[in-house]
Amino acid sequence: MSTRYPFTAVVGMDDLRLALLLNAVSPAVGGVLVRGEKGTAKSTAVRALAELLPAVPVVAGCRFSCDPASPDPGCPDGPHEAGPGAERPARMVELPVGASEDRLVGSLDIEKALAEGVKAFEPGLLADAHRGILYVDEVNLLHDHLIDLLLDAAAMGFSHVEREGVSVRHAARFLLVGTMNPEEGELRPQLLDRFGLTVEVAASRDPEQRVEVVRRRLAFEDDPAAFAARWADEEAALRGRIVAARALLPQVTLGDAVLLQIAATCAAFEVDGMRADIVMARTATALAAWAGRTEVTSEDVRQAALLALPHRRRRSPFDAPGLDEDKLDETLEQFKGEDPDPDPEPEPDGPDDGGPDDGGPGDGGPGGGGPDGGGIPPQGDGPAPEDVPAPEEAPVPEPAPQRAGAGERAAVKAAEPFRTKVLSVPGLGEGAAGRRSRARTEHGRTTGSTRPRGALTKLHLAATLQAAAPHQKARGRTGRGLVVRRDDLRQATREGREGNLVLFAVDASGSMAARQRMSAVKGAVLSLLLDAYQRRDKVGLVTFRGRDAEVALPPTSSVDAAAARLEQLPTGGRTPLSAGLLKAHDVLRVERLRDPSRRPLLVVVTDGRATGGRAAGDPVALAARAARLHAAEGTASVVVDCETGPVRLGLAGRLALELGGTAVTLDELRADAIAGLVRDVQAGQAGHAAQTNRRAA
C-alpha cells in the first residue's frame, strides 16, 4: 500500500483543514466542497484525511460494512446477529468522473431476477464508502443525474436501487468531499446547497511559504516512509483529538441565544431555505467539540457562517462566492445574548499539533479565517503529479484588462440579461447529457428497444417478454414461470436532452461601437451564456475586429470565464467578418476531433457588414464563402442581427441564408417576444438545403 502524504504536514490551508476535520468529528455537517485552482493540493489534503479516521468495527463478511453493535436490519447480506465483529481501517472511496450509475449505486442481475426471482445484487461505490469517505474529484464535471443520486444518498443515509420492480436498499452514510476547479464550470446552485461547507483555496503568494511547500514535497518524494515517520506523532495526536471530539459532541448544547444568532445571520444574508440554518448549527456544535467545550459561543457561529454560507449566496454563475464579514459581525453583535464564556481562551481554528516546523515558514498564519469579500486564504503543499486534475478542456487564464488602442473604444458594461428563447440543434444527437437538444440518452422517455451491447442497464420489459414468449415450448417450460435466456433481454432506448457546444462569434468592429448598441449586444450574449449554463453546454468565444479574429475563450464549461472575456471586450476598427467565420470554423474542427459526440451550435452576433480583413478580395464574397463552409458541414447556426435604425440593409439575414441557419433580432431573442425559434432554426436549415439543391440543378 502506498504511503500517503501526512495531513499534519500540509502547509497552510487552515480553512480547508478545519472544514475536513469538522466533518470528521460530525459527518452530519454534510461534507465539504473544495473550490480552487489547479495544483493547490486539494486532493492531497483530502486523501490524507482518511489516515486520521479511527478504525471501523464491522460485521465479518458483510459487504455493506454493518456495525456489529447495531447491524442494519435491512442489509442485503443480513440479517446479522449482534456480536464483537472485526475492525478495518476507514476507507476513502474515489468516484471517477466517467463512472456509470450502476458503478455508483450497484447493479442487479436482471436475468436472475426475471427467471429465478433472485435478488443478485452487486454493491456499488456508495456501499464501499459507508462509514468512510466518498471523494469526488472534479465534481463539477460529473453528470447531473449522478450528482443527484450521490447527494440524495448523502442526505438520507441510504441508497435505494430499483430495476423493473426489483429493489434493494442499504445504508450509505459517509463523509462526502468534492473538489472542483471553477475555471472548468460551476455546479448548479441547488447542488451547491447540498454540500454542508465550502472552502476556497489558492496557492500562497508568500515566497517563504512556497519554499516550505517545495521542501516538504521533495522530502516526501525522496523517501515517503521516512517523511511519514517524521510526522507520525503529530498524526497520532490529531487522530486522538478527533476521537475525543466525537465523544464530546453529544454533550455540546446550543443555547437559545446562539440559535437566534444563527437564524438572524441566515436571514440577513438572504439564503434560500432552511438547510443553511441546520448546517450552521451542526458546524458550530462541531467547532465547540473540536475546541473541547460543551457550549457553543458567538465565535463558533461566526466561523460556521464563514464556512457554510458563501456558496449559498450565489444567485447566478457570474456571482463570486463570498461573505461580507463586516455585515456578519454587525448581525452577530445585534443579536448577541449572554455568552456562556465571556472570555474564553483562544482556540486554534485548525490543527495545532506541533511538529518540527512549528513557527517556521510553513505555518499557515492565523487559522480559520473565511473569505474576506471573496478573498482566498494562504495555501501550501504542492500536489503529487497524480493529484493534479486533468481537465477535459484547456484551463482558462484570468482575463488581462484590454486597453483601447487607436481607432478603438474602451469596453462598455453589458446591459441587464434577460431570458432567451431556446436555440437548439436539429436532429437527434448522442452527446453528453444536458438540457438543450434532443438526444439518445440513458435517462428520458422510452422510445424503443434494442439488444444490449455489454451490460444491461435499462431493461425494456415488454420487449424482453415478447422476445422470450415464442420459445417457451422449445425450452421445456412446465410451470408458471417464464424461461428467459440472455438473448431475450432487450435494452430500452431512451430520448432525452443533450448539452451542446455553443460557439459565439461576436462582431466587435467600429460599426458595433456605439455605446448603447454594444451594451445591448453584450447583454444579449450574456443572456445566452446564462442559458448555456442552465442547459449544461460548453461555450466558446471568437471575436473579430480590425483586420483579424481571435479566440477570446477556447471551448470550456466555465460560462463565467466567457462572461469575464465579454466584459473586457473593446470595440473599433473594420469588420473582418470572413476572418471571424473562418476562425470559428477552425475551433469547431478541432472540437469535433476532441469530442465528436458533442454537436455544435454557432451563434454569430453581428450587423452583417463585411468591410475588411487580411485576406485580399471582396469582403462580402469572402464572408459568404466562409459561411458556406459551415453550411457544408451541417453546423446549426443562428445569426443575431444587431442592425438598428429606420433603414435596414438586411445583411445579417443574407449571412444566415449562406450559413443555412436563421436570423433573429435582439428584440426577437427575448423569450417573451417570439414563439417557435427552434422551428425557425430547423426551417432555416431546410431552406438552405432546398437552396443548395436548386443551385446543383
XYZ file of C-alpha atoms in Angstrom:
697
model
C 0.000 0.000 0.000
C 1.440 3.381 -0.986
C 2.310 5.918 1.708
C 0.069 8.985 1.744
C 1.256 12.497 2.454
C 0.596 13.276 6.153
C -2.303 15.614 6.906
C -0.306 17.495 9.537
C 2.481 18.158 7.019
C 0.206 20.157 4.727
C 1.360 23.784 4.760
C -1.224 26.499 5.412
C -4.750 25.918 4.056
C -6.259 26.399 7.513
C -9.848 26.722 6.296
C -9.632 23.514 4.270
C -8.070 21.520 7.093
C -10.602 22.842 9.585
C -13.590 22.033 7.329
C -12.351 18.484 6.776
C -11.715 17.933 10.487
C -15.151 19.254 11.468
C -16.739 16.722 9.120
C -14.544 14.005 10.595
C -15.869 14.969 14.035
C -19.504 15.268 12.857
C -20.353 13.753 9.441
C -23.849 15.236 9.872
C -22.337 18.605 8.897
C -22.864 17.469 5.316
C -19.481 17.263 3.612
C -17.085 19.757 2.066
C -16.852 21.293 -1.388
C -13.306 22.474 -2.114
C -13.063 25.121 -4.831
C -9.705 26.203 -6.177
C -7.249 26.493 -8.987
C -5.261 23.518 -10.217
C -2.174 22.400 -8.299
C -3.253 23.602 -4.848
C -3.071 20.226 -3.088
C -6.832 19.822 -2.780
C -6.581 16.092 -3.447
C -3.522 15.702 -1.222
C -5.333 17.091 1.822
C -8.469 15.014 1.228
C -6.572 11.758 0.782
C -4.503 12.472 3.882
C -7.649 12.823 5.991
C -8.525 9.131 5.566
C -5.430 8.142 7.580
C -6.716 10.143 10.570
C -10.119 8.496 10.879
C -10.483 5.863 13.604
C -10.792 2.182 12.670
C -14.313 0.998 11.858
C -15.877 -2.064 13.587
C -17.776 -4.157 11.007
C -19.691 -7.422 10.808
C -17.298 -10.015 9.427
C -18.066 -10.853 5.795
C -20.688 -8.107 5.337
C -20.179 -6.281 2.049
C -22.073 -3.270 3.412
C -19.913 -2.604 6.497
C -22.685 -3.073 9.047
C -21.887 -2.015 12.609
C -21.822 -5.175 14.786
C -23.266 -3.198 17.709
C -26.370 -2.243 15.681
C -26.494 -4.072 12.327
C -28.827 -2.775 9.644
C -31.998 -4.923 9.757
C -32.495 -4.353 6.029
C -28.936 -5.199 4.979
C -28.945 -7.284 1.754
C -26.290 -9.551 3.352
C -28.307 -9.858 6.583
C -29.860 -10.493 8.898
C -26.857 -10.214 11.220
C -26.703 -11.173 14.847
C -25.107 -8.732 17.262
C -21.551 -9.714 18.109
C -17.996 -8.470 18.512
C -17.290 -8.255 14.766
C -13.948 -7.144 13.358
C -12.132 -3.863 12.738
C -10.854 -2.428 9.493
C -9.341 0.954 8.559
C -11.718 3.685 7.433
C -11.973 3.691 3.657
C -11.638 6.525 1.215
C -13.517 5.659 -1.983
C -12.964 7.744 -5.103
C -15.750 8.274 -7.632
C -14.358 8.759 -11.155
C -15.915 11.467 -13.336
C -16.800 8.900 -16.004
C -18.465 6.433 -13.635
C -21.799 4.897 -14.605
C -24.941 4.855 -12.470
C -24.515 1.115 -11.841
C -20.946 1.667 -10.654
C -22.151 4.277 -8.173
C -25.260 2.653 -6.688
C -24.700 -1.004 -7.595
C -26.445 -3.274 -10.052
C -28.969 -6.089 -10.114
C -28.701 -9.228 -12.242
C -31.918 -8.718 -14.209
C -31.719 -12.141 -15.861
C -31.735 -13.936 -12.492
C -34.394 -11.608 -11.139
C -36.790 -12.418 -14.018
C -36.073 -16.123 -14.399
C -35.434 -17.148 -10.791
C -36.767 -14.299 -8.669
C -33.328 -13.947 -7.029
C -32.051 -10.544 -5.941
C -28.449 -10.928 -7.069
C -27.025 -7.517 -6.098
C -23.516 -6.261 -6.782
C -22.728 -3.344 -4.411
C -21.512 -0.050 -5.838
C -19.248 2.696 -4.576
C -21.900 4.027 -2.192
C -21.795 0.721 -0.303
C -17.977 0.718 -0.286
C -17.923 4.250 1.164
C -20.365 3.503 4.006
C -18.852 4.739 7.301
C -15.874 6.201 5.438
C -15.077 8.971 2.947
C -16.502 9.315 -0.559
C -14.242 11.585 -2.592
C -15.278 13.082 -5.932
C -12.507 14.906 -7.781
C -13.775 17.402 -10.380
C -17.318 17.049 -9.033
C -18.480 19.846 -11.354
C -17.728 17.610 -14.353
C -19.819 14.721 -13.009
C -23.114 14.060 -14.800
C -26.047 15.756 -13.140
C -28.054 12.567 -12.526
C -25.059 11.008 -10.740
C -24.684 14.101 -8.551
C -28.385 13.890 -7.698
C -28.052 10.212 -6.688
C -24.912 10.939 -4.704
C -26.340 13.875 -2.770
C -29.644 12.095 -2.127
C -27.773 9.180 -0.561
C -25.604 11.548 1.487
C -28.701 13.374 2.790
C -30.836 10.296 3.548
C -28.129 7.928 4.746
C -29.143 5.069 2.468
C -29.131 4.055 -1.196
C -32.135 2.590 -2.971
C -31.574 0.628 -6.186
C -34.605 -0.365 -8.226
C -34.842 -2.148 -11.561
C -38.211 -3.146 -13.023
C -39.879 -3.634 -9.649
C -36.933 -5.449 -8.058
C -35.441 -3.226 -5.348
C -32.559 -3.284 -2.870
C -31.945 -0.806 -0.073
C -28.789 -0.487 2.027
C -27.203 2.020 4.408
C -24.870 4.626 2.884
C -23.557 7.130 5.429
C -20.263 8.729 4.504
C -18.221 11.904 4.655
C -18.700 13.498 1.222
C -15.835 15.587 -0.154
C -15.864 17.149 -3.612
C -13.152 19.197 -5.281
C -13.517 21.406 -8.339
C -11.709 23.975 -10.426
C -14.220 26.800 -11.118
C -12.463 27.517 -14.430
C -13.934 24.277 -15.760
C -17.547 25.108 -14.929
C -19.804 25.636 -11.940
C -22.240 23.421 -10.091
C -25.926 24.314 -10.135
C -26.947 26.447 -7.116
C -29.277 23.734 -5.826
C -26.390 21.250 -5.886
C -24.052 23.717 -4.196
C -26.590 23.998 -1.405
C -26.414 20.257 -0.737
C -22.761 20.488 0.353
C -22.530 21.429 4.006
C -19.390 23.562 3.858
C -17.339 25.126 1.112
C -13.745 26.324 1.074
C -11.844 28.453 -1.446
C -8.161 27.553 -1.881
C -5.310 29.067 -3.865
C -1.550 28.786 -3.892
C 0.226 31.065 -1.433
C 1.902 34.191 -2.810
C 4.350 34.240 0.114
C 7.784 33.139 -1.209
C 8.848 31.673 2.156
C 5.704 29.575 2.417
C 6.128 28.353 -1.154
C 9.718 27.371 -0.331
C 8.466 25.320 2.615
C 5.882 23.617 0.387
C 8.564 22.590 -2.112
C 10.957 21.482 0.648
C 8.386 19.165 2.228
C 7.161 17.831 -1.096
C 10.665 16.926 -2.255
C 11.424 15.299 1.092
C 8.275 13.199 0.802
C 9.052 12.100 -2.750
C 12.645 11.184 -1.847
C 11.588 8.867 0.993
C 7.820 8.671 1.670
C 8.157 6.271 4.609
C 10.773 8.355 6.413
C 8.794 11.541 5.826
C 5.615 9.950 7.181
C 7.519 8.665 10.223
C 8.720 12.202 10.914
C 5.091 13.310 11.267
C 3.776 10.174 12.991
C 3.500 11.750 16.448
C 1.552 14.737 15.109
C -0.744 12.416 13.163
C -1.402 10.295 16.249
C -2.148 13.379 18.353
C -4.583 14.703 15.777
C -6.253 11.308 15.484
C -6.725 11.241 19.227
C -8.200 14.727 19.179
C -10.774 13.634 16.590
C -11.783 10.680 18.778
C -12.091 12.951 21.827
C -14.181 15.498 19.929
C -16.504 12.766 18.659
C -17.024 11.550 22.214
C -17.710 15.093 23.459
C -20.073 16.028 20.626
C -23.313 14.600 22.164
C -22.731 16.723 25.277
C -22.466 20.046 23.419
C -25.507 22.304 23.862
C -26.875 25.054 21.630
C -28.343 27.857 23.682
C -31.352 29.884 22.558
C -29.195 32.983 22.147
C -26.853 31.120 19.796
C -29.757 29.682 17.797
C -31.133 33.214 17.416
C -27.756 34.388 16.073
C -27.725 31.535 13.554
C -31.251 32.276 12.334
C -30.600 36.046 12.186
C -27.389 35.523 10.205
C -29.072 33.307 7.597
C -31.949 35.779 7.298
C -29.579 38.757 6.980
C -27.724 37.146 4.084
C -30.988 36.061 2.409
C -30.051 32.422 1.902
C -32.779 30.229 0.458
C -34.478 27.536 2.511
C -33.596 26.239 5.970
C -30.643 23.977 5.174
C -28.153 26.759 5.904
C -29.532 27.216 9.441
C -29.254 23.499 10.158
C -25.735 23.223 8.713
C -24.578 26.260 10.699
C -25.973 24.756 13.901
C -24.216 21.434 13.311
C -20.966 23.158 12.313
C -20.984 25.414 15.385
C -21.588 22.361 17.590
C -18.676 20.512 15.951
C -16.461 23.596 16.443
C -17.242 23.627 20.154
C -16.470 19.905 20.455
C -13.246 20.381 18.494
C -12.229 23.110 20.937
C -13.072 20.861 23.887
C -16.101 22.868 25.040
C -19.656 21.771 25.797
C -21.303 25.097 24.929
C -21.363 26.959 21.613
C -20.107 30.570 21.532
C -20.657 33.511 19.188
C -17.219 32.926 17.695
C -18.282 29.380 16.766
C -21.321 30.838 14.989
C -19.119 33.326 13.126
C -16.722 30.616 11.944
C -19.633 28.375 10.962
C -21.123 31.186 8.862
C -17.816 31.713 7.022
C -17.761 28.044 6.054
C -21.468 27.363 5.459
C -22.883 30.493 3.800
C -20.647 31.817 0.958
C -21.708 29.220 -1.632
C -25.377 29.579 -0.692
C -25.469 33.269 -1.625
C -24.785 32.790 -5.340
C -27.749 33.701 -7.489
C -26.073 33.156 -10.887
C -22.844 31.551 -12.156
C -21.367 35.046 -12.546
C -21.649 35.887 -8.835
C -18.432 35.428 -6.901
C -18.852 33.386 -3.721
C -18.046 35.288 -0.559
C -19.397 36.869 2.582
C -19.329 40.454 3.835
C -17.588 39.983 7.182
C -18.480 43.480 8.414
C -22.164 42.713 7.878
C -21.675 39.350 9.587
C -20.094 40.969 12.647
C -22.861 43.586 12.832
C -25.549 40.890 12.726
C -23.877 38.782 15.405
C -23.405 41.816 17.648
C -27.010 42.925 17.176
C -28.381 39.542 18.262
C -25.751 38.751 20.853
C -27.147 37.325 24.089
C -25.385 36.101 27.198
C -22.157 34.433 26.122
C -21.660 31.175 28.039
C -17.975 32.050 28.401
C -17.412 35.828 28.176
C -13.658 35.493 27.988
C -12.797 32.074 26.605
C -9.238 31.131 25.956
C -8.410 31.326 22.249
C -8.650 28.023 20.465
C -6.910 27.206 17.211
C -9.239 27.010 14.224
C -7.166 24.369 12.553
C -4.974 21.508 13.735
C -2.258 22.654 16.138
C -0.209 19.614 16.816
C 3.313 20.922 16.895
C 5.947 19.396 14.697
C 9.457 20.093 13.520
C 8.441 23.183 11.593
C 6.289 24.954 14.207
C 6.835 28.660 13.984
C 8.709 28.314 10.715
C 7.787 29.460 7.219
C 5.387 26.542 6.833
C 2.940 27.879 9.424
C -0.333 28.861 7.872
C -0.829 32.001 9.949
C -3.989 32.584 11.919
C -6.409 29.729 11.353
C -9.971 29.604 10.244
C -10.236 32.982 8.512
C -13.030 32.701 5.981
C -13.329 34.515 2.659
C -12.814 38.223 3.004
C -15.152 39.634 0.402
C -14.404 36.635 -1.794
C -10.711 36.577 -0.825
C -8.689 33.397 -0.508
C -6.572 32.194 2.439
C -2.871 31.332 2.002
C -2.178 27.837 0.781
C 0.608 25.339 0.634
C 1.759 21.862 -0.284
C 2.167 21.227 -3.935
C 0.439 18.018 -5.008
C 1.989 14.948 -6.489
C 1.612 14.682 -10.288
C -1.300 12.259 -9.878
C -3.094 14.819 -7.654
C -3.151 17.488 -10.330
C -6.574 17.444 -12.030
C -6.680 16.522 -15.716
C -9.432 18.809 -17.028
C -11.390 17.903 -20.111
C -10.597 21.255 -21.651
C -7.718 23.714 -21.565
C -7.569 25.780 -18.360
C -8.732 29.347 -18.692
C -6.279 32.038 -17.527
C -7.504 35.203 -15.883
C -8.507 37.817 -18.474
C -5.986 40.609 -18.838
C -7.547 44.070 -18.970
C -7.622 45.278 -22.568
C -6.927 48.920 -23.258
C -8.399 50.571 -26.269
C -5.852 51.361 -28.958
C -6.014 53.652 -31.956
C -9.455 53.614 -33.511
C -10.838 51.568 -30.622
C -13.302 52.327 -27.877
C -12.968 51.092 -24.329
C -15.075 48.181 -23.145
C -18.620 49.058 -22.098
C -20.757 47.383 -19.463
C -23.279 44.775 -20.571
C -26.977 45.572 -20.340
C -29.165 43.645 -17.936
C -29.507 39.989 -19.063
C -32.912 38.543 -19.948
C -34.496 35.139 -20.508
C -33.930 33.990 -24.073
C -35.801 31.701 -26.393
C -34.426 28.179 -26.761
C -31.894 27.674 -29.546
C -31.269 24.020 -30.338
C -29.528 21.785 -32.844
C -31.889 19.935 -35.213
C -31.952 16.144 -35.340
C -31.145 13.542 -32.711
C -27.718 13.523 -31.104
C -25.796 11.243 -28.750
C -23.789 13.783 -26.770
C -23.294 14.349 -23.065
C -26.451 14.708 -21.004
C -27.771 18.253 -20.874
C -30.883 20.312 -21.490
C -30.681 21.762 -24.976
C -31.141 19.447 -27.975
C -32.855 16.092 -28.476
C -30.574 13.097 -27.999
C -30.407 9.397 -27.204
C -29.576 9.270 -23.507
C -29.514 6.935 -20.516
C -32.325 8.924 -18.925
C -35.508 10.184 -20.544
C -38.645 8.812 -22.115
C -38.504 5.299 -23.557
C -38.800 5.293 -27.344
C -37.957 1.683 -28.260
C -35.664 -1.241 -27.533
C -32.510 -2.852 -28.806
C -30.235 -5.772 -27.996
C -27.830 -4.763 -25.213
C -24.233 -4.088 -26.106
C -22.345 -5.062 -22.955
C -24.014 -4.969 -19.535
C -27.771 -4.459 -19.438
C -28.631 -1.229 -17.613
C -32.196 -0.290 -18.599
C -34.446 -3.289 -19.235
C -37.320 -2.966 -21.695
C -39.629 -5.462 -20.009
C -42.312 -5.729 -22.697
C -39.783 -6.268 -25.480
C -37.949 -8.870 -23.372
C -41.129 -10.859 -22.733
C -42.089 -10.578 -26.391
C -38.701 -11.991 -27.422
C -38.885 -14.875 -24.929
C -42.536 -15.884 -25.459
C -42.241 -17.797 -28.790
C -39.536 -20.121 -27.374
C -41.222 -21.337 -24.190
C -42.333 -24.733 -25.597
C -38.938 -25.451 -27.121
C -37.262 -24.577 -23.801
C -39.445 -27.078 -21.958
C -41.421 -24.660 -19.864
C -43.634 -26.572 -17.425
C -44.533 -24.195 -14.600
C -45.912 -20.693 -14.462
C -42.503 -19.018 -14.626
C -41.155 -17.713 -17.907
C -37.912 -19.257 -19.185
C -35.726 -16.266 -20.063
C -32.331 -16.524 -21.747
C -29.645 -13.915 -22.168
C -30.524 -13.488 -25.849
C -34.072 -12.479 -24.921
C -33.048 -9.411 -22.913
C -33.739 -6.055 -24.535
C -32.227 -2.711 -23.632
C -34.583 0.264 -23.527
C -33.634 3.119 -25.864
C -34.456 6.492 -24.391
C -34.672 10.020 -25.627
C -33.715 12.997 -23.517
C -31.683 16.156 -23.946
C -28.005 16.750 -24.557
C -25.636 19.630 -23.933
C -24.042 21.244 -26.971
C -21.018 23.346 -27.784
C -22.322 26.877 -28.201
C -19.682 28.917 -30.016
C -20.204 32.671 -30.090
C -18.672 34.710 -32.917
C -19.047 38.336 -31.816
C -18.537 41.332 -34.085
C -16.551 43.954 -32.131
C -15.872 46.305 -35.044
C -16.464 50.031 -35.315
C -19.946 49.575 -36.761
C -20.910 47.966 -33.432
C -19.112 50.534 -31.307
C -21.952 52.838 -30.323
C -22.051 52.556 -26.527
C -25.750 51.891 -26.182
C -25.685 49.397 -29.018
C -22.672 47.422 -27.786
C -24.113 47.377 -24.291
C -27.281 45.774 -25.666
C -25.212 43.281 -27.684
C -23.206 42.268 -24.629
C -26.410 41.937 -22.633
C -27.797 39.590 -25.269
C -24.648 37.444 -25.317
C -24.624 37.383 -21.511
C -28.246 36.201 -21.604
C -27.311 33.408 -23.989
C -24.406 32.469 -21.730
C -26.780 32.162 -18.785
C -28.993 29.964 -20.918
C -25.951 27.827 -21.836
C -25.097 27.440 -18.147
C -28.604 26.247 -17.341
C -28.572 23.788 -20.243
C -25.153 22.263 -19.409
C -23.390 23.433 -22.569
C -19.771 24.068 -23.284
C -19.179 27.577 -24.589
C -16.508 29.319 -26.628
C -15.969 32.904 -27.767
C -14.484 34.192 -31.021
C -14.264 37.941 -31.599
C -13.397 39.823 -34.777
C -12.461 43.474 -35.365
C -9.758 45.474 -37.134
C -8.025 43.157 -39.565
C -8.343 39.766 -37.882
C -10.199 37.462 -35.485
C -9.100 35.800 -32.266
C -10.250 33.042 -29.952
C -11.082 35.046 -26.837
C -12.058 31.863 -24.991
C -11.408 28.264 -26.092
C -14.390 25.929 -25.591
C -14.920 25.362 -21.891
C -17.632 24.510 -19.388
C -16.956 27.746 -17.497
C -19.541 30.264 -18.665
C -18.359 32.774 -16.071
C -14.972 32.801 -17.812
C -16.791 33.649 -21.063
C -18.666 36.442 -19.283
C -15.371 37.843 -17.990
C -13.905 37.895 -21.510
C -17.041 39.569 -22.818
C -16.877 42.264 -20.148
C -13.297 43.171 -21.165
C -14.037 43.306 -24.900
C -13.266 46.684 -26.553
C -14.647 47.676 -29.956
C -13.425 49.541 -33.010
C -11.877 49.156 -36.445
C -13.102 47.465 -39.569
C -15.250 44.323 -39.830
C -13.310 41.183 -40.856
C -16.441 39.005 -40.962
C -14.808 36.293 -43.058
C -11.897 36.048 -40.594
C -14.358 35.587 -37.729
C -16.232 32.830 -39.530
C -13.020 31.064 -40.543
C -11.672 31.249 -37.004
C -14.949 29.759 -35.739
C -14.628 27.010 -38.358
C -11.129 26.156 -37.091
C -12.340 25.999 -33.485
C -15.222 23.686 -34.378
C -12.960 21.463 -36.475
C -10.615 20.897 -33.535
C -13.516 20.313 -31.133
C -15.027 17.681 -33.441
C -11.801 15.714 -33.113
C -11.724 16.102 -29.328
C -15.380 15.375 -28.656
C -17.129 14.070 -31.786
C -20.392 13.309 -29.972
C -20.970 16.908 -28.810
C -22.822 18.762 -31.557
C -22.072 22.463 -32.103
C -24.346 25.491 -32.359
C -22.772 28.578 -33.925
C -24.193 31.915 -32.761
C -22.946 34.848 -34.876
C -23.601 38.237 -33.301
C -23.224 40.916 -35.988
C -24.961 43.516 -38.117
C -23.831 41.576 -41.201
C -21.388 44.180 -42.538
C -18.094 42.975 -44.017
C -15.592 45.774 -44.611
C -12.099 44.389 -44.437
C -9.559 41.900 -43.172
C -6.165 40.498 -44.056
C -7.407 38.430 -46.997
C -7.449 40.091 -50.402
C -10.701 40.232 -52.324
C -14.285 41.360 -51.921
C -15.061 41.185 -48.149
C -18.720 40.343 -48.747
C -17.888 37.478 -51.117
C -15.216 36.158 -48.740
C -17.688 36.189 -45.862
C -20.264 34.315 -47.951
C -17.678 31.714 -48.899
C -16.653 31.245 -45.251
C -20.308 30.899 -44.246
C -20.836 28.159 -46.819
C -18.029 26.146 -45.177
C -20.144 25.910 -42.021
C -23.267 25.077 -44.032
C -21.471 22.296 -45.913
C -20.598 20.594 -42.619
C -24.162 20.871 -41.348
C -23.327 23.176 -38.437
C -26.515 24.535 -36.877
C -26.289 28.311 -36.735
C -28.175 31.412 -35.646
C -27.335 34.986 -36.617
C -28.280 37.582 -34.012
C -28.974 40.658 -36.160
C -27.641 43.766 -34.398
C -28.549 46.236 -37.162
C -30.515 49.210 -35.860
C -32.139 52.316 -37.293
C -35.115 53.037 -39.545
C -33.294 51.876 -42.696
C -32.005 48.311 -42.599
C -29.898 46.588 -45.239
C -30.773 43.015 -44.205
C -27.140 41.892 -44.390
C -27.440 39.618 -41.348
C -30.383 37.828 -42.959
C -28.324 37.151 -46.084
C -25.497 35.816 -43.926
C -27.949 33.482 -42.194
C -29.043 32.109 -45.570
C -25.439 31.378 -46.510
C -24.918 29.663 -43.144
C -28.075 27.623 -43.599
C -29.441 28.979 -40.332
C -31.839 31.666 -39.248
C -31.569 35.307 -38.264
C -33.192 36.918 -35.223
C -33.011 40.487 -33.989
C -32.001 41.420 -30.470
C -35.635 42.076 -29.614
C -36.774 38.765 -31.081
C -34.241 36.918 -28.965
C -36.247 37.590 -25.806
C -38.336 34.682 -24.593
C -41.458 36.824 -24.336
C -41.079 38.365 -27.789
C -41.365 35.469 -30.256
C -42.553 31.887 -30.463
C -41.099 28.930 -32.263
C -37.467 29.996 -32.587
C -36.417 26.343 -32.569
C -38.706 25.717 -35.515
C -37.158 28.732 -37.237
C -33.676 27.260 -36.847
C -34.831 23.982 -38.345
C -36.751 25.759 -41.090
C -33.666 27.778 -41.919
C -31.630 24.609 -42.347
C -34.342 23.084 -44.514
C -34.472 26.247 -46.636
C -30.731 26.169 -47.114
C -30.890 22.537 -48.235
C -33.547 23.427 -50.805
C -31.451 26.368 -51.992
C -28.410 24.091 -52.358
C -30.437 21.598 -54.393
C -31.641 24.365 -56.712
C -28.054 25.520 -57.253
C -26.973 21.956 -58.011
C -29.804 21.575 -60.510
